[in-house]
């Protein structure tokens, strides 16, 4: 049972979190599987643009080395900011903040949202560093889109007895994915060519405690949604927030 817990959680969360899960296993495990829970979670979806073009022009080993370097760096940043990588999606990843130890207070849920957005900004900064090295090597460079949303989700184990995966399901996950892929063409062709675009919804913005500079992009209908959602783009940390700090800037219109 402990080996199963390590396999499910150990690769993508700190050892201290895994130890806590094992110590309180009656709360987390049931019949050798993670106990299903309904929680409030902040979900992050990322996508690396330029991956398809690179894969067509490079040898397989070069492509895997390129994407592997990127994924290693991004997964490290998720763990650094208290999140958990749930899945690698080819050239992107899905991460959750607020699992597997569920956040139960408003302060903890705010912290999860702040950590997710801070992580996203640091991902963009890290990708800029990777791009510099890739340019020197003559390798392809990349840009990334990130969608983040806070809301209800169900977490637990999916799969067979021998191949289980700890997963989060629900509308929050689907909407975060739609935020990531929103208006791809505009991002691809934007004149300023920013390395990273971070889009969030109202439910995340409301938990950021005014620590990030954001710009409201208005209401938009997203695929699979019955009602429009207000989308905000995170531009930067507020001037008094240090990179890497557990803090972030002001919501609403750009400030």
Short mmCIF file of C-alpha atoms in Angstrom, two decimals:
data_model
loop_
_atom_site.label_atom_id
_atom_site.label_comp_id
_atom_site.label_asym_id
_atom_site.label_seq_id
_atom_site.Cartn_x
_atom_site.Cartn_y
_atom_site.Cartn_z
CA UNK A 1 0.00 0.00 0.00
CA UNK A 2 2.84 2.37 0.78
CA UNK A 3 4.45 1.57 -2.56
CA UNK A 4 1.17 2.38 -4.31
CA UNK A 5 1.00 5.71 -2.52
CA UNK A 6 4.58 6.49 -3.50
CA UNK A 7 3.91 5.56 -7.13
CA UNK A 8 0.80 7.71 -7.29
CA UNK A 9 2.14 10.78 -5.53
CA UNK A 10 5.89 10.50 -5.09
CA UNK A 11 7.06 11.68 -8.51
CA UNK A 12 5.21 14.97 -8.52
CA UNK A 13 4.95 16.22 -4.94
CA UNK A 14 7.54 16.72 -2.24
CA UNK A 15 8.58 13.82 -0.03
CA UNK A 16 7.10 15.62 2.99
CA UNK A 17 3.66 15.57 1.34
CA UNK A 18 3.94 11.86 0.55
CA UNK A 19 4.99 11.18 4.14
CA UNK A 20 1.96 13.11 5.40
CA UNK A 21 -0.32 11.12 3.10
CA UNK A 22 1.08 7.89 4.49
CA UNK A 23 0.87 9.05 8.10
CA UNK A 24 -2.79 10.05 7.59
CA UNK A 25 -3.52 7.23 5.15
CA UNK A 26 -6.91 6.51 6.66
CA UNK A 27 -7.95 9.96 5.35
CA UNK A 28 -6.39 9.55 1.90
CA UNK A 29 -6.52 5.84 1.08
CA UNK A 30 -9.39 3.36 0.87
CA UNK A 31 -8.94 -0.21 -0.27
CA UNK A 32 -5.47 0.52 -1.61
CA UNK A 33 -6.70 3.43 -3.72
CA UNK A 34 -6.85 7.18 -3.04
CA UNK A 35 -10.15 8.06 -1.41
CA UNK A 36 -12.31 10.16 -3.82
CA UNK A 37 -12.84 13.72 -2.60
CA UNK A 38 -14.81 16.74 -3.75
CA UNK A 39 -12.58 19.78 -3.22
CA UNK A 40 -11.84 23.31 -4.36
CA UNK A 41 -8.78 23.19 -6.59
CA UNK A 42 -6.83 25.52 -8.84
CA UNK A 43 -6.18 23.80 -12.16
CA UNK A 44 -3.41 24.74 -14.61
CA UNK A 45 -3.15 23.60 -18.24
CA UNK A 46 -0.14 24.50 -20.38
CA UNK A 47 0.73 24.12 -24.06
CA UNK A 48 4.06 24.68 -25.79
CA UNK A 49 3.74 26.19 -29.26
CA UNK A 50 6.40 25.35 -31.80
CA UNK A 51 6.59 21.72 -30.70
CA UNK A 52 4.88 20.32 -33.82
CA UNK A 53 7.17 22.22 -36.19
CA UNK A 54 10.23 21.13 -34.23
CA UNK A 55 9.17 17.48 -34.26
CA UNK A 56 8.88 17.53 -38.05
CA UNK A 57 12.36 18.94 -38.65
CA UNK A 58 14.44 17.17 -35.97
CA UNK A 59 15.52 13.61 -35.35
CA UNK A 60 13.38 11.71 -32.81
CA UNK A 61 16.12 11.75 -30.15
CA UNK A 62 16.57 15.51 -30.60
CA UNK A 63 12.84 16.13 -30.27
CA UNK A 64 12.57 14.08 -27.08
CA UNK A 65 15.62 15.77 -25.59
CA UNK A 66 14.17 19.19 -26.42
CA UNK A 67 10.73 18.51 -24.98
CA UNK A 68 12.22 16.59 -22.05
CA UNK A 69 14.37 19.55 -21.02
CA UNK A 70 11.31 21.79 -21.12
CA UNK A 71 9.09 19.37 -19.19
CA UNK A 72 11.70 18.77 -16.49
CA UNK A 73 11.95 22.50 -15.84
CA UNK A 74 8.18 23.08 -15.79
CA UNK A 75 7.47 20.09 -13.53
CA UNK A 76 10.12 21.33 -11.11
CA UNK A 77 8.44 24.74 -10.95
CA UNK A 78 5.05 23.17 -10.23
CA UNK A 79 6.48 21.27 -7.27
CA UNK A 80 8.42 24.34 -6.12
CA UNK A 81 5.15 26.29 -5.88
CA UNK A 82 3.27 23.56 -4.02
CA UNK A 83 1.42 22.05 -6.97
CA UNK A 84 1.15 18.52 -8.32
CA UNK A 85 1.63 17.50 -11.95
CA UNK A 86 -1.27 15.23 -12.83
CA UNK A 87 -0.42 14.48 -16.44
CA UNK A 88 1.94 15.20 -19.30
CA UNK A 89 0.01 15.96 -22.47
CA UNK A 90 2.54 15.68 -25.29
CA UNK A 91 3.82 19.25 -25.39
CA UNK A 92 1.92 20.43 -22.32
CA UNK A 93 1.04 19.44 -18.80
CA UNK A 94 -1.82 19.56 -16.33
CA UNK A 95 -1.14 20.54 -12.74
CA UNK A 96 -3.31 21.07 -9.69
CA UNK A 97 -2.81 23.30 -6.66
CA UNK A 98 -4.68 22.23 -3.55
CA UNK A 99 -4.08 18.46 -3.88
CA UNK A 100 -3.49 15.82 -2.72
CA UNK A 101 -3.78 17.42 0.73
CA UNK A 102 -7.02 19.31 0.20
CA UNK A 103 -7.23 23.00 1.03
CA UNK A 104 -10.16 23.60 3.37
CA UNK A 105 -9.98 27.29 4.32
CA UNK A 106 -10.44 30.41 2.22
CA UNK A 107 -6.87 31.43 3.05
CA UNK A 108 -5.52 28.11 1.79
CA UNK A 109 -7.59 28.31 -1.40
CA UNK A 110 -6.32 31.85 -2.00
CA UNK A 111 -2.78 30.60 -1.50
CA UNK A 112 -3.34 27.87 -4.11
CA UNK A 113 -4.53 30.42 -6.69
CA UNK A 114 -1.62 32.76 -5.93
CA UNK A 115 0.89 29.92 -6.13
CA UNK A 116 -0.51 28.77 -9.48
CA UNK A 117 -0.26 32.22 -11.05
CA UNK A 118 3.19 32.83 -9.59
CA UNK A 119 4.25 29.45 -10.98
CA UNK A 120 2.89 30.40 -14.42
CA UNK A 121 4.87 33.64 -14.49
CA UNK A 122 8.03 31.84 -13.45
CA UNK A 123 7.37 29.26 -16.18
CA UNK A 124 7.40 32.08 -18.72
CA UNK A 125 10.65 33.45 -17.31
CA UNK A 126 12.19 29.99 -17.34
CA UNK A 127 11.14 29.43 -20.95
CA UNK A 128 12.89 32.67 -21.92
CA UNK A 129 16.09 31.27 -20.38
CA UNK A 130 15.65 27.97 -22.22
CA UNK A 131 15.05 29.84 -25.49
CA UNK A 132 18.34 31.69 -25.09
CA UNK A 133 20.21 28.42 -24.77
CA UNK A 134 18.33 26.83 -27.66
CA UNK A 135 19.12 29.78 -29.93
CA UNK A 136 22.83 29.38 -29.20
CA UNK A 137 22.57 25.68 -30.06
CA UNK A 138 20.55 26.29 -33.20
CA UNK A 139 17.57 24.43 -31.68
CA UNK A 140 13.92 25.51 -32.03
CA UNK A 141 12.53 28.00 -29.54
CA UNK A 142 9.07 27.89 -27.98
CA UNK A 143 6.24 29.99 -26.63
CA UNK A 144 3.59 28.79 -24.21
CA UNK A 145 -0.06 29.31 -23.37
CA UNK A 146 -1.36 28.72 -19.84
CA UNK A 147 -4.94 28.52 -18.60
CA UNK A 148 -5.75 28.63 -14.88
CA UNK A 149 -9.08 28.29 -13.09
CA UNK A 150 -10.15 27.79 -9.49
CA UNK A 151 -13.29 25.85 -8.69
CA UNK A 152 -14.84 22.57 -7.56
CA UNK A 153 -13.40 19.27 -8.69
CA UNK A 154 -13.45 15.59 -7.85
CA UNK A 155 -10.08 13.95 -7.20
CA UNK A 156 -9.27 10.27 -6.96
CA UNK A 157 -7.71 7.34 -8.80
CA UNK A 158 -8.54 6.39 -12.38
CA UNK A 159 -7.43 3.30 -14.23
CA UNK A 160 -7.00 -0.38 -13.55
CA UNK A 161 -5.74 -2.04 -10.39
CA UNK A 162 -2.25 -2.31 -11.88
CA UNK A 163 -2.12 1.09 -13.60
CA UNK A 164 -3.73 3.79 -11.54
CA UNK A 165 -3.42 7.53 -12.03
CA UNK A 166 -4.36 10.23 -9.53
CA UNK A 167 -6.65 12.57 -11.44
CA UNK A 168 -8.92 15.58 -11.14
CA UNK A 169 -12.15 15.69 -13.12
CA UNK A 170 -14.97 18.18 -13.52
CA UNK A 171 -16.00 21.39 -15.23
CA UNK A 172 -13.14 23.36 -13.65
CA UNK A 173 -10.63 21.18 -15.51
CA UNK A 174 -12.51 21.53 -18.80
CA UNK A 175 -12.75 25.32 -18.49
CA UNK A 176 -9.07 25.70 -17.60
CA UNK A 177 -8.29 23.78 -20.79
CA UNK A 178 -10.53 26.12 -22.80
CA UNK A 179 -8.74 29.13 -21.30
CA UNK A 180 -5.39 27.72 -22.36
CA UNK A 181 -6.52 27.21 -25.97
CA UNK A 182 -8.59 30.42 -26.23
CA UNK A 183 -7.97 32.47 -29.40
CA UNK A 184 -4.75 30.69 -30.39
CA UNK A 185 -4.39 32.66 -33.61
CA UNK A 186 -4.21 36.03 -31.85
CA UNK A 187 -1.49 34.79 -29.51
CA UNK A 188 0.46 33.28 -32.39
CA UNK A 189 0.36 36.53 -34.37
CA UNK A 190 0.51 39.13 -31.60
CA UNK A 191 3.02 41.84 -32.55
CA UNK A 192 4.80 41.92 -29.17
CA UNK A 193 5.50 38.15 -29.39
CA UNK A 194 5.45 37.54 -25.65
CA UNK A 195 6.97 34.23 -24.58
CA UNK A 196 4.09 33.24 -22.31
CA UNK A 197 0.36 34.04 -22.13
CA UNK A 198 -1.47 33.38 -18.86
CA UNK A 199 -5.29 33.50 -18.89
CA UNK A 200 -7.48 33.13 -15.80
CA UNK A 201 -11.17 33.33 -14.92
CA UNK A 202 -13.01 35.43 -12.34
CA UNK A 203 -12.95 32.65 -9.75
CA UNK A 204 -9.15 32.74 -9.73
CA UNK A 205 -8.85 36.52 -9.99
CA UNK A 206 -10.99 36.95 -6.88
CA UNK A 207 -8.49 34.91 -4.84
CA UNK A 208 -5.31 36.73 -5.88
CA UNK A 209 -5.60 39.40 -3.18
CA UNK A 210 -4.64 42.14 -5.63
CA UNK A 211 -1.10 40.86 -6.07
CA UNK A 212 -0.89 40.65 -9.87
CA UNK A 213 -1.34 43.13 -12.69
CA UNK A 214 -4.06 41.81 -14.99
CA UNK A 215 -6.04 42.96 -18.03
CA UNK A 216 -9.70 42.10 -18.56
CA UNK A 217 -10.30 40.66 -22.04
CA UNK A 218 -14.09 40.72 -21.65
CA UNK A 219 -16.74 38.00 -21.76
CA UNK A 220 -16.36 35.15 -24.22
CA UNK A 221 -18.18 31.95 -25.04
CA UNK A 222 -15.87 28.98 -24.65
CA UNK A 223 -16.39 25.64 -26.34
CA UNK A 224 -18.70 23.42 -24.32
CA UNK A 225 -19.83 26.22 -22.00
CA UNK A 226 -23.46 27.33 -21.79
CA UNK A 227 -22.68 30.78 -20.41
CA UNK A 228 -19.96 33.29 -21.30
CA UNK A 229 -16.95 33.54 -19.03
CA UNK A 230 -14.96 36.66 -18.24
CA UNK A 231 -11.31 36.17 -19.18
CA UNK A 232 -8.37 38.02 -17.66
CA UNK A 233 -4.76 38.02 -18.84
CA UNK A 234 -2.07 38.11 -16.18
CA UNK A 235 0.57 40.63 -17.22
CA UNK A 236 3.02 40.81 -14.33
CA UNK A 237 3.51 40.84 -10.59
CA UNK A 238 2.59 44.05 -8.84
CA UNK A 239 5.63 46.31 -8.34
CA UNK A 240 6.09 45.36 -4.68
CA UNK A 241 6.09 41.58 -5.28
CA UNK A 242 9.40 39.75 -5.71
CA UNK A 243 9.76 36.93 -8.26
CA UNK A 244 9.35 33.59 -6.54
CA UNK A 245 7.53 35.07 -3.55
CA UNK A 246 4.18 33.65 -2.48
CA UNK A 247 2.53 36.81 -3.71
CA UNK A 248 1.01 38.16 -6.91
CA UNK A 249 -0.86 41.94 -8.46
CA UNK A 250 -4.06 43.77 -9.05
CA UNK A 251 -7.08 42.34 -10.85
CA UNK A 252 -9.65 43.89 -13.15
CA UNK A 253 -8.65 46.33 -15.85
CA UNK A 254 -4.96 46.79 -16.56
CA UNK A 255 -3.19 48.84 -13.88
#
